Amino acid sequence: MKECPITQINALIDIVGPSHVLTGRDCEKYSSDWFKLHPFTPLAVVRPANVHQVSKIVKWANSEKIAVVPMGGNTGLADGTFAEAALVLSLERMNAIREIRSDARLAVVEAGVILSDLHEAAEEHDFIFPMTFGARGSAMIGGMLSTNAGGSNVLRYGNTRDLCLGIEVVLPNGEIMEMMSELHKDNSGYNLKHLMIGAEGTLGIITAAVLRLMPQPRAYATAMLGVPSLDAALSILNALQSATGGSVEAYEYMPRFYIEKYAAHFADRQLPFPIQYDVNILVEVATTAEDLSAADDTGQIRLSARFEEILADQLQSGAILDAVVAQNDTQRAQMWHLRESAAEVTVAKKPLVNHDIAVPLDKVAVFLDRMQDRLAAHDPGAETIVVSHLGDGNIHYPVWPKSHDPKVHAAITEAVEDVVLDLGGSFSAEHGIGRSKLPSMARRKNPVAVAVMRQIKQALDPNNILNPGKVIPPQNAKDS
């Protein structure tokens, strides 16, 4: 184990103070990925309080040629915070929501703000920050921007990139690039904001951001649907979008196998249907319109009444086999718990070969059908614990292989890549690249694109100190 020399520790203490430089056992919390599959030993953990301290730390690390790995909530699933013999730079103290401006519908926040805290602050002003996913209680804004996180509401509001107006970034040489724009339109040169968002801390450390807020919906309507097929589910989505003026916020697919594993993991939780269906959909619509959020003559919210009418028509036609509509916030929360517990259910069994892919909306069923045969050919006993953001074509395709042979696991991943790219999809949808998808990048990413990425990295970070070994595969590396 490599230890940080006392002179280096003292240099960091001079910047942030003695209580914010952690070494030894104090680093344990910061020493593994979320899956707990890849433990590491950092040189130290340093916790700056502001952008100027981040700047000083990075400038010092660059002069000493010491690797720096930025860390937010550490909820990533692509091994993007691996920091063996590197300095972990935790942004957890930079957690101020500096302002919320209602007229401009924006929030100015620091990178260490936890997503759920931003949700609560926005709601106090009758707004929402619409990005949401299961790890919202620990995920931080900086990490979300660095991975361009997705989530359940991408269908209506877009990815994190779509919700960001401006950012503040510390570059690898320690300089502060201030791009805290509040503009919706700005064509003044290269879009450096978008270059930094999704770069996973390899080109700069995002320390603050200007984020878009949306009006708080006045009413939600949420339901679980049992449908005969994924093709039918896509038709229902299109019908709902047309009938509600594009008000579908989430459209989440869960197959029978996932429902069964959820039931086994959460034995005290009630399932939505007394019998199990092969294709289960969680759908939610929302409105900010006053007329749709008002009660009708029967006392029912008009949005809910319209929602139930649409579902009744689909039931009558046979497009839906069964439907349960949430009648209150408790029932709505129960439905969302079923979907948002996917990560917890997934990691309950080992080994695990995780995939996060995207295909065109009408190719989701094709992908799953093709992979069923390909998976059986490589590992006949393997099981898949699939869930999907069906409305945007994002499929989470974790595999529980029966085989423990790493070569079999690699073959499964290559089979996934084959099918995905044949369908015009991507081997990485919303979790980023980190270290875990470097072999996929080497095999599948356009080599010219990889070469351009490598040139950008070299130009901005010639000493390769910021999150090294992530996103960009080593030259001539096809497997590792």
Short mmCIF file of C-alpha atoms in Angstrom, two decimals:
data_model
loop_
_atom_site.label_atom_id
_atom_site.label_comp_id
_atom_site.label_asym_id
_atom_site.label_seq_id
_atom_site.Cartn_x
_atom_site.Cartn_y
_atom_site.Cartn_z
CA MET A 1 0.00 0.00 0.00
CA LYS A 2 1.41 3.35 -1.06
CA GLU A 3 1.09 6.04 1.58
CA CYS A 4 1.02 9.77 0.97
CA PRO A 5 4.29 11.33 2.23
CA ILE A 6 3.92 13.70 5.16
CA THR A 7 5.13 16.62 3.06
CA GLN A 8 2.28 16.07 0.63
CA ILE A 9 -0.22 15.70 3.46
CA ASN A 10 1.00 18.97 4.90
CA ALA A 11 0.61 20.69 1.53
CA LEU A 12 -3.03 19.59 1.41
CA ILE A 13 -3.61 20.57 5.04
CA ASP A 14 -2.35 24.04 4.23
CA ILE A 15 -5.14 24.32 1.65
CA VAL A 16 -8.18 22.78 3.40
CA GLY A 17 -7.21 22.37 7.05
CA PRO A 18 -6.28 19.22 9.03
CA SER A 19 -9.81 17.90 9.54
CA HIS A 20 -10.46 17.71 5.81
CA VAL A 21 -7.50 15.60 4.75
CA LEU A 22 -8.24 11.93 5.46
CA THR A 23 -5.78 9.06 5.45
CA GLY A 24 -5.68 5.41 6.47
CA ARG A 25 -8.90 3.95 7.86
CA ASP A 26 -10.64 7.29 7.58
CA CYS A 27 -10.64 6.75 3.81
CA GLU A 28 -12.67 3.53 3.98
CA LYS A 29 -15.94 5.22 2.99
CA TYR A 30 -14.27 6.51 -0.19
CA SER A 31 -12.46 3.30 -1.13
CA SER A 32 -14.81 1.29 -3.33
CA ASP A 33 -17.31 1.56 -6.14
CA TRP A 34 -21.04 1.40 -5.37
CA PHE A 35 -21.21 -2.30 -6.27
CA LYS A 36 -18.37 -3.06 -3.79
CA LEU A 37 -16.69 -5.06 -6.54
CA HIS A 38 -13.58 -2.92 -7.02
CA PRO A 39 -11.99 -1.79 -3.74
CA PHE A 40 -9.01 0.54 -3.88
CA THR A 41 -6.65 2.41 -1.56
CA PRO A 42 -6.37 6.16 -2.22
CA LEU A 43 -3.31 8.11 -1.18
CA ALA A 44 -5.62 10.40 0.77
CA VAL A 45 -9.04 12.01 0.61
CA VAL A 46 -9.23 15.79 0.50
CA ARG A 47 -12.49 17.68 1.03
CA PRO A 48 -12.38 21.27 -0.25
CA ALA A 49 -14.96 23.87 0.77
CA ASN A 50 -14.97 26.05 -2.35
CA VAL A 51 -13.77 26.35 -5.93
CA HIS A 52 -10.62 28.23 -4.93
CA GLN A 53 -9.52 25.35 -2.72
CA VAL A 54 -10.26 22.92 -5.56
CA SER A 55 -8.14 25.10 -7.83
CA LYS A 56 -5.22 25.09 -5.40
CA ILE A 57 -5.44 21.32 -4.88
CA VAL A 58 -5.47 20.57 -8.60
CA LYS A 59 -2.71 23.06 -9.35
CA TRP A 60 -0.56 21.45 -6.67
CA ALA A 61 -1.38 17.91 -7.86
CA ASN A 62 -0.54 18.84 -11.43
CA SER A 63 2.86 20.21 -10.39
CA GLU A 64 3.52 17.02 -8.40
CA LYS A 65 2.03 14.81 -11.16
CA ILE A 66 -0.33 13.16 -8.67
CA ALA A 67 -3.56 11.67 -10.00
CA VAL A 68 -6.80 13.27 -8.76
CA VAL A 69 -10.13 11.42 -8.83
CA PRO A 70 -13.18 13.62 -8.19
CA MET A 71 -15.96 11.98 -6.19
CA GLY A 72 -19.53 13.04 -5.53
CA GLY A 73 -22.07 10.67 -4.05
CA ASN A 74 -20.18 7.67 -5.53
CA THR A 75 -23.41 6.12 -6.83
CA GLY A 76 -22.01 5.46 -10.31
CA LEU A 77 -22.23 1.97 -11.81
CA ALA A 78 -19.29 2.01 -14.25
CA ASP A 79 -16.34 1.99 -11.80
CA GLY A 80 -15.63 5.64 -12.58
CA THR A 81 -14.18 6.59 -9.18
CA PHE A 82 -11.46 3.94 -8.91
CA ALA A 83 -8.56 5.74 -7.21
CA GLU A 84 -5.77 3.30 -6.38
CA ALA A 85 -2.72 5.34 -5.30
CA ALA A 86 -4.54 8.53 -6.30
CA LEU A 87 -5.91 11.51 -4.43
CA VAL A 88 -9.68 11.39 -3.98
CA LEU A 89 -11.17 14.86 -4.18
CA SER A 90 -14.55 14.71 -2.46
CA LEU A 91 -16.97 17.52 -3.27
CA GLU A 92 -19.35 16.71 -0.42
CA ARG A 93 -18.65 19.95 1.49
CA MET A 94 -19.51 22.08 -1.54
CA ASN A 95 -23.22 21.55 -1.03
CA ALA A 96 -24.78 25.01 -1.13
CA ILE A 97 -27.89 25.82 -3.10
CA ARG A 98 -26.83 29.39 -3.75
CA GLU A 99 -30.10 30.66 -5.12
CA ILE A 100 -33.37 29.72 -6.73
CA ARG A 101 -34.76 32.33 -9.11
CA SER A 102 -38.43 31.74 -9.76
CA ASP A 103 -38.88 34.23 -12.59
CA ALA A 104 -35.96 32.76 -14.54
CA ARG A 105 -36.85 29.20 -13.47
CA LEU A 106 -33.31 28.29 -12.51
CA ALA A 107 -31.22 27.14 -9.57
CA VAL A 108 -27.57 27.97 -8.93
CA VAL A 109 -25.97 25.10 -7.03
CA GLU A 110 -22.62 23.69 -6.01
CA ALA A 111 -21.46 20.29 -7.20
CA GLY A 112 -21.90 18.58 -3.83
CA VAL A 113 -25.64 19.27 -3.60
CA ILE A 114 -27.54 16.00 -3.14
CA LEU A 115 -30.28 15.52 -5.70
CA SER A 116 -33.07 14.99 -3.17
CA ASP A 117 -32.05 18.20 -1.38
CA LEU A 118 -32.44 20.11 -4.63
CA HIS A 119 -35.84 18.47 -5.13
CA GLU A 120 -36.98 19.71 -1.73
CA ALA A 121 -35.64 23.22 -2.25
CA ALA A 122 -37.27 23.53 -5.65
CA GLU A 123 -40.62 22.33 -4.30
CA GLU A 124 -40.58 25.12 -1.71
CA HIS A 125 -40.75 27.53 -4.66
CA ASP A 126 -43.44 25.46 -6.46
CA PHE A 127 -40.93 24.09 -8.98
CA ILE A 128 -39.28 20.75 -9.69
CA PHE A 129 -35.85 19.77 -10.83
CA PRO A 130 -37.17 16.91 -12.94
CA MET A 131 -34.19 14.56 -12.95
CA THR A 132 -34.94 11.60 -10.67
CA PHE A 133 -33.74 8.04 -10.06
CA GLY A 134 -33.39 5.56 -7.23
CA ALA A 135 -30.11 6.98 -5.82
CA ARG A 136 -31.46 10.54 -5.49
CA GLY A 137 -30.86 10.47 -1.72
CA SER A 138 -27.07 10.27 -2.17
CA ALA A 139 -26.24 11.18 -5.80
CA MET A 140 -24.71 14.65 -6.19
CA ILE A 141 -25.13 17.21 -8.94
CA GLY A 142 -21.46 17.19 -9.92
CA GLY A 143 -21.46 13.44 -10.48
CA MET A 144 -24.72 13.61 -12.41
CA LEU A 145 -23.29 16.23 -14.74
CA SER A 146 -20.02 14.34 -15.09
CA THR A 147 -21.86 11.23 -16.28
CA ASN A 148 -24.76 13.03 -18.00
CA ALA A 149 -27.12 10.97 -15.85
CA GLY A 150 -30.50 9.89 -17.16
CA GLY A 151 -33.36 8.62 -15.05
CA SER A 152 -37.06 7.94 -15.16
CA ASN A 153 -38.21 11.30 -16.54
CA VAL A 154 -35.88 11.60 -19.55
CA LEU A 155 -38.89 10.88 -21.77
CA ARG A 156 -40.33 14.33 -20.98
CA TYR A 157 -37.46 16.44 -19.68
CA GLY A 158 -34.25 15.03 -21.18
CA ASN A 159 -30.91 14.01 -19.65
CA THR A 160 -28.90 16.06 -17.16
CA ARG A 161 -27.20 17.85 -20.07
CA ASP A 162 -30.59 19.13 -21.23
CA LEU A 163 -31.29 20.60 -17.79
CA CYS A 164 -28.03 22.53 -17.43
CA LEU A 165 -27.52 26.13 -18.58
CA GLY A 166 -24.04 26.79 -17.22
CA ILE A 167 -21.16 25.28 -15.25
CA GLU A 168 -18.03 26.22 -13.36
CA VAL A 169 -15.03 23.94 -13.97
CA VAL A 170 -11.53 23.59 -12.57
CA LEU A 171 -9.21 22.54 -15.38
CA PRO A 172 -6.28 20.08 -14.99
CA ASN A 173 -3.81 22.96 -14.55
CA GLY A 174 -5.90 24.40 -11.73
CA GLU A 175 -7.39 27.28 -13.70
CA ILE A 176 -11.06 28.08 -13.11
CA MET A 177 -13.20 28.17 -16.26
CA GLU A 178 -16.26 30.20 -15.34
CA MET A 179 -19.17 29.37 -17.65
CA MET A 180 -22.08 29.96 -15.28
CA SER A 181 -24.33 31.11 -18.08
CA GLU A 182 -28.03 31.61 -17.45
CA LEU A 183 -28.76 31.80 -21.17
CA HIS A 184 -30.92 29.43 -23.18
CA LYS A 185 -29.13 30.52 -26.36
CA ASP A 186 -25.41 31.20 -26.66
CA ASN A 187 -23.50 30.50 -29.86
CA SER A 188 -20.22 32.13 -28.86
CA GLY A 189 -17.76 29.51 -30.00
CA TYR A 190 -17.24 25.87 -29.08
CA ASN A 191 -19.73 24.44 -26.57
CA LEU A 192 -17.25 23.76 -23.80
CA LYS A 193 -20.07 23.15 -21.34
CA HIS A 194 -21.20 20.10 -23.27
CA LEU A 195 -17.60 18.94 -23.59
CA MET A 196 -17.26 18.84 -19.81
CA ILE A 197 -20.69 17.32 -19.15
CA GLY A 198 -20.37 13.56 -19.58
CA ALA A 199 -16.54 13.61 -19.50
CA GLU A 200 -16.54 11.90 -16.09
CA GLY A 201 -14.03 14.28 -14.56
CA THR A 202 -11.29 13.45 -17.08
CA LEU A 203 -11.15 16.96 -18.58
CA GLY A 204 -12.10 19.10 -15.60
CA ILE A 205 -13.82 19.08 -12.23
CA ILE A 206 -17.31 20.57 -12.27
CA THR A 207 -17.73 22.62 -9.10
CA ALA A 208 -21.01 24.48 -9.68
CA ALA A 209 -23.88 24.67 -12.14
CA VAL A 210 -26.89 26.68 -13.27
CA LEU A 211 -29.81 24.26 -13.64
CA ARG A 212 -33.21 24.60 -15.24
CA LEU A 213 -36.31 24.21 -13.10
CA MET A 214 -39.79 23.26 -14.28
CA PRO A 215 -43.21 24.18 -12.90
CA GLN A 216 -44.45 21.84 -10.20
CA PRO A 217 -47.17 19.62 -11.69
CA ARG A 218 -50.56 20.27 -10.12
CA ALA A 219 -51.65 16.67 -10.55
CA TYR A 220 -50.20 13.25 -11.31
CA ALA A 221 -51.85 10.09 -12.55
CA THR A 222 -49.90 6.85 -12.07
CA ALA A 223 -50.71 3.26 -12.96
CA MET A 224 -49.30 -0.23 -13.31
CA LEU A 225 -50.29 -1.98 -16.51
CA GLY A 226 -50.14 -5.61 -17.52
CA VAL A 227 -49.83 -5.78 -21.31
CA PRO A 228 -49.52 -8.65 -23.78
CA SER A 229 -46.24 -7.57 -25.40
CA LEU A 230 -43.64 -4.83 -25.67
CA ASP A 231 -44.99 -3.89 -29.10
CA ALA A 232 -48.39 -3.35 -27.49
CA ALA A 233 -46.73 -1.30 -24.75
CA LEU A 234 -45.16 1.01 -27.34
CA SER A 235 -48.54 1.51 -29.02
CA ILE A 236 -50.09 2.38 -25.66
CA LEU A 237 -47.33 4.92 -25.02
CA ASN A 238 -47.97 6.61 -28.36
CA ALA A 239 -51.72 6.66 -27.70
CA LEU A 240 -51.19 8.20 -24.25
CA GLN A 241 -48.84 10.85 -25.63
CA SER A 242 -51.35 11.83 -28.29
CA ALA A 243 -54.29 11.90 -25.90
CA THR A 244 -52.50 13.90 -23.19
CA GLY A 245 -50.53 16.35 -25.32
CA GLY A 246 -47.19 14.73 -24.52
CA SER A 247 -47.74 14.64 -20.76
CA VAL A 248 -46.25 11.18 -20.14
CA GLU A 249 -43.42 11.68 -17.63
CA ALA A 250 -42.31 8.09 -17.16
CA TYR A 251 -42.87 4.78 -18.93
CA GLU A 252 -40.99 1.96 -17.22
CA TYR A 253 -40.87 -1.71 -18.22
CA MET A 254 -40.47 -4.58 -15.76
CA PRO A 255 -40.74 -8.22 -16.89
CA ARG A 256 -42.24 -11.05 -14.85
CA PHE A 257 -38.82 -12.33 -13.73
CA TYR A 258 -37.93 -8.97 -12.20
CA ILE A 259 -41.28 -8.75 -10.39
CA GLU A 260 -40.72 -12.22 -8.93
CA LYS A 261 -37.21 -11.34 -7.72
CA TYR A 262 -38.50 -8.07 -6.25
CA ALA A 263 -41.20 -10.00 -4.38
CA ALA A 264 -38.61 -12.38 -2.98
CA HIS A 265 -36.33 -9.52 -1.91
CA PHE A 266 -39.13 -7.41 -0.40
CA ALA A 267 -41.41 -10.06 1.05
CA ASP A 268 -43.45 -7.48 2.99
CA ARG A 269 -44.31 -5.44 -0.11
CA GLN A 270 -47.62 -5.88 -1.88
CA LEU A 271 -47.49 -6.44 -5.64
CA PRO A 272 -49.80 -4.49 -7.93
CA PHE A 273 -51.51 -7.54 -9.48
CA PRO A 274 -52.77 -10.77 -7.87
CA ILE A 275 -51.41 -12.68 -10.87
CA GLN A 276 -48.16 -11.97 -12.69
CA TYR A 277 -47.88 -10.75 -16.26
CA ASP A 278 -44.93 -11.16 -18.60
CA VAL A 279 -44.86 -7.44 -19.44
CA ASN A 280 -45.50 -4.87 -16.71
CA ILE A 281 -45.46 -1.11 -17.28
CA LEU A 282 -45.30 1.72 -14.76
CA VAL A 283 -46.75 4.81 -16.42
CA GLU A 284 -47.08 8.31 -15.02
CA VAL A 285 -48.60 11.42 -16.54
CA ALA A 286 -48.62 14.91 -15.05
CA THR A 287 -50.08 18.31 -15.74
CA THR A 288 -49.46 21.90 -14.75
CA ALA A 289 -52.76 23.02 -16.29
CA GLU A 290 -55.31 24.34 -13.83
CA ASP A 291 -58.34 22.88 -15.65
CA LEU A 292 -56.90 19.35 -15.78
CA SER A 293 -55.83 19.48 -12.13
CA ALA A 294 -59.28 20.58 -10.94
CA ALA A 295 -61.98 18.19 -9.78
CA ASP A 296 -64.94 17.31 -12.01
CA ASP A 297 -68.56 17.00 -10.91
CA THR A 298 -67.86 13.63 -9.32
CA GLY A 299 -64.93 14.97 -7.30
CA GLN A 300 -62.31 13.19 -9.40
CA ILE A 301 -59.29 15.10 -10.73
CA ARG A 302 -59.87 15.65 -14.45
CA LEU A 303 -56.39 14.39 -15.39
CA SER A 304 -57.06 11.13 -13.53
CA ALA A 305 -60.49 10.81 -15.11
CA ARG A 306 -59.06 11.30 -18.61
CA PHE A 307 -56.20 8.90 -17.83
CA GLU A 308 -58.62 6.21 -16.70
CA GLU A 309 -60.80 6.73 -19.79
CA ILE A 310 -57.79 6.15 -22.04
CA LEU A 311 -56.78 3.03 -20.11
CA ALA A 312 -60.37 1.73 -20.19
CA ASP A 313 -60.44 2.06 -23.97
CA GLN A 314 -57.15 0.18 -24.20
CA LEU A 315 -58.50 -2.53 -21.87
CA GLN A 316 -61.60 -2.92 -23.98
CA SER A 317 -59.54 -3.28 -27.16
CA GLY A 318 -57.30 -5.90 -25.54
CA ALA A 319 -54.16 -3.77 -25.74
CA ILE A 320 -54.03 -3.84 -21.92
CA LEU A 321 -54.65 -7.02 -19.94
CA ASP A 322 -54.95 -5.38 -16.52
CA ALA A 323 -54.48 -1.97 -14.91
CA VAL A 324 -54.20 -0.61 -11.39
CA VAL A 325 -54.40 3.17 -10.99
CA ALA A 326 -52.89 4.74 -7.87
CA GLN A 327 -55.63 6.37 -5.81
CA ASN A 328 -53.34 8.28 -3.44
CA ASP A 329 -49.72 9.24 -2.81
CA THR A 330 -49.07 6.07 -0.79
CA GLN A 331 -50.10 3.82 -3.67
CA ARG A 332 -48.09 5.94 -6.11
CA ALA A 333 -45.02 5.58 -3.87
CA GLN A 334 -45.52 1.81 -3.71
CA MET A 335 -45.51 1.59 -7.50
CA TRP A 336 -42.36 3.67 -7.75
CA HIS A 337 -40.65 1.57 -5.08
CA LEU A 338 -41.16 -1.45 -7.31
CA ARG A 339 -39.21 0.21 -10.12
CA GLU A 340 -36.63 2.19 -8.16
CA SER A 341 -35.47 -0.85 -6.19
CA ALA A 342 -33.95 -2.36 -9.33
CA ALA A 343 -30.34 -1.69 -8.32
CA GLU A 344 -30.85 -3.26 -4.89
CA VAL A 345 -32.52 -6.32 -6.39
CA THR A 346 -29.84 -6.62 -9.07
CA VAL A 347 -26.83 -6.65 -6.73
CA ALA A 348 -28.43 -9.24 -4.44
CA LYS A 349 -26.89 -12.05 -6.50
CA LYS A 350 -23.35 -12.63 -7.73
CA PRO A 351 -21.63 -12.85 -10.11
CA LEU A 352 -23.08 -9.94 -12.07
CA VAL A 353 -22.34 -8.80 -15.62
CA ASN A 354 -23.93 -5.39 -15.95
CA HIS A 355 -25.03 -3.64 -19.15
CA ASP A 356 -26.70 -0.29 -19.72
CA ILE A 357 -27.63 0.06 -23.38
CA ALA A 358 -29.90 2.06 -25.65
CA VAL A 359 -31.69 1.09 -28.86
CA PRO A 360 -34.41 2.76 -30.95
CA LEU A 361 -37.77 2.56 -29.22
CA ASP A 362 -39.20 0.03 -31.64
CA LYS A 363 -36.13 -2.25 -31.27
CA VAL A 364 -36.35 -2.98 -27.54
CA ALA A 365 -38.32 -6.20 -28.04
CA VAL A 366 -36.02 -7.20 -30.91
CA PHE A 367 -32.95 -6.76 -28.70
CA LEU A 368 -34.39 -8.85 -25.87
CA ASP A 369 -35.51 -11.63 -28.24
CA ARG A 370 -32.14 -11.83 -29.98
CA MET A 371 -30.21 -11.76 -26.73
CA GLN A 372 -32.24 -14.63 -25.31
CA ASP A 373 -30.75 -16.95 -27.92
CA ARG A 374 -27.27 -15.43 -27.80
CA LEU A 375 -27.13 -15.64 -24.01
CA ALA A 376 -28.22 -19.27 -23.99
CA ALA A 377 -25.45 -20.09 -26.46
CA HIS A 378 -22.76 -18.62 -24.20
CA ASP A 379 -24.13 -19.58 -20.78
CA PRO A 380 -27.26 -21.80 -20.77
CA GLY A 381 -27.94 -21.24 -17.08
CA ALA A 382 -27.65 -17.44 -17.14
CA GLU A 383 -30.53 -15.24 -15.99
CA THR A 384 -31.31 -11.62 -16.85
CA ILE A 385 -32.75 -9.11 -14.40
CA VAL A 386 -34.01 -6.60 -16.99
CA VAL A 387 -35.71 -3.26 -16.42
CA SER A 388 -36.07 -0.51 -18.99
CA HIS A 389 -36.84 3.17 -19.41
CA LEU A 390 -39.03 2.02 -22.27
CA GLY A 391 -40.06 5.51 -23.31
CA ASP A 392 -36.50 6.42 -24.37
CA GLY A 393 -35.17 3.00 -25.41
CA ASN A 394 -32.78 2.61 -22.47
CA ILE A 395 -32.48 -1.02 -21.33
CA HIS A 396 -30.72 -2.07 -18.14
CA TYR A 397 -29.59 -5.59 -19.00
CA PRO A 398 -27.76 -7.09 -16.01
CA VAL A 399 -26.92 -10.77 -16.36
CA TRP A 400 -26.59 -13.25 -13.51
CA PRO A 401 -24.30 -15.78 -15.22
CA LYS A 402 -24.22 -19.36 -14.08
CA SER A 403 -20.59 -19.58 -15.13
CA HIS A 404 -17.89 -17.89 -13.05
CA ASP A 405 -15.45 -17.89 -15.97
CA PRO A 406 -14.40 -14.30 -16.86
CA LYS A 407 -14.05 -15.38 -20.49
CA VAL A 408 -17.73 -16.35 -20.55
CA HIS A 409 -18.64 -13.00 -18.97
CA ALA A 410 -16.63 -11.18 -21.63
CA ALA A 411 -18.32 -13.22 -24.36
CA ILE A 412 -21.74 -12.24 -22.98
CA THR A 413 -20.79 -8.57 -23.10
CA GLU A 414 -19.51 -8.87 -26.67
CA ALA A 415 -22.78 -10.55 -27.65
CA VAL A 416 -24.71 -7.65 -26.13
CA GLU A 417 -22.53 -5.22 -28.10
CA ASP A 418 -23.07 -7.17 -31.34
CA VAL A 419 -26.84 -7.05 -31.05
CA VAL A 420 -26.96 -3.44 -29.84
CA LEU A 421 -24.81 -2.06 -32.65
CA ASP A 422 -26.62 -4.16 -35.26
CA LEU A 423 -29.82 -2.41 -34.14
CA GLY A 424 -28.26 1.04 -34.34
CA GLY A 425 -27.93 1.41 -30.58
CA SER A 426 -25.28 2.32 -28.01
CA PHE A 427 -23.43 0.11 -25.51
CA SER A 428 -23.65 2.95 -22.98
CA ALA A 429 -26.89 4.80 -22.32
CA GLU A 430 -26.81 6.66 -18.99
CA HIS A 431 -24.19 5.18 -16.65
CA GLY A 432 -21.08 6.42 -18.42
CA ILE A 433 -17.90 4.54 -19.34
CA GLY A 434 -15.66 4.63 -16.26
CA ARG A 435 -13.31 1.67 -16.28
CA SER A 436 -15.91 -1.05 -16.76
CA LYS A 437 -16.72 -0.16 -20.38
CA LEU A 438 -13.21 0.58 -21.60
CA PRO A 439 -13.05 -2.73 -23.52
CA SER A 440 -16.35 -1.84 -25.19
CA MET A 441 -14.97 1.57 -26.15
CA ALA A 442 -11.89 -0.07 -27.64
CA ARG A 443 -13.92 -2.61 -29.62
CA ARG A 444 -16.94 -0.60 -30.67
CA LYS A 445 -16.41 3.16 -30.61
CA ASN A 446 -15.45 4.72 -33.91
CA PRO A 447 -11.62 4.77 -33.87
CA VAL A 448 -11.47 8.29 -35.28
CA ALA A 449 -13.76 9.48 -32.49
CA VAL A 450 -11.57 7.78 -29.88
CA ALA A 451 -8.49 9.39 -31.41
CA VAL A 452 -10.11 12.83 -31.20
CA MET A 453 -11.03 12.20 -27.56
CA ARG A 454 -7.45 11.20 -26.85
CA GLN A 455 -6.17 14.41 -28.48
CA ILE A 456 -8.55 16.53 -26.41
CA LYS A 457 -7.45 14.78 -23.23
CA GLN A 458 -3.78 15.28 -24.10
CA ALA A 459 -4.30 18.95 -24.91
CA LEU A 460 -6.14 19.76 -21.68
CA ASP A 461 -4.41 17.31 -19.34
CA PRO A 462 -0.90 16.56 -20.65
CA ASN A 463 0.16 15.11 -17.29
CA ASN A 464 -2.91 12.85 -17.24
CA ILE A 465 -3.77 13.68 -13.63
CA LEU A 466 -7.58 13.98 -13.79
CA ASN A 467 -9.37 10.66 -13.33
CA PRO A 468 -6.81 8.73 -15.37
CA GLY A 469 -7.69 5.37 -16.87
CA LYS A 470 -11.36 6.22 -17.39
CA VAL A 471 -13.49 6.82 -20.52
CA ILE A 472 -10.68 6.64 -23.11
CA PRO A 473 -9.24 3.16 -23.73
CA PRO A 474 -5.48 2.76 -23.91
CA GLN A 475 -4.07 2.78 -27.42
CA ASN A 476 -4.23 -0.61 -29.17
CA ALA A 477 -6.28 -2.06 -26.30
CA LYS A 478 -9.11 -4.30 -27.43
CA ASP A 479 -9.53 -6.40 -24.31
CA SER A 480 -8.98 -5.77 -20.62
#
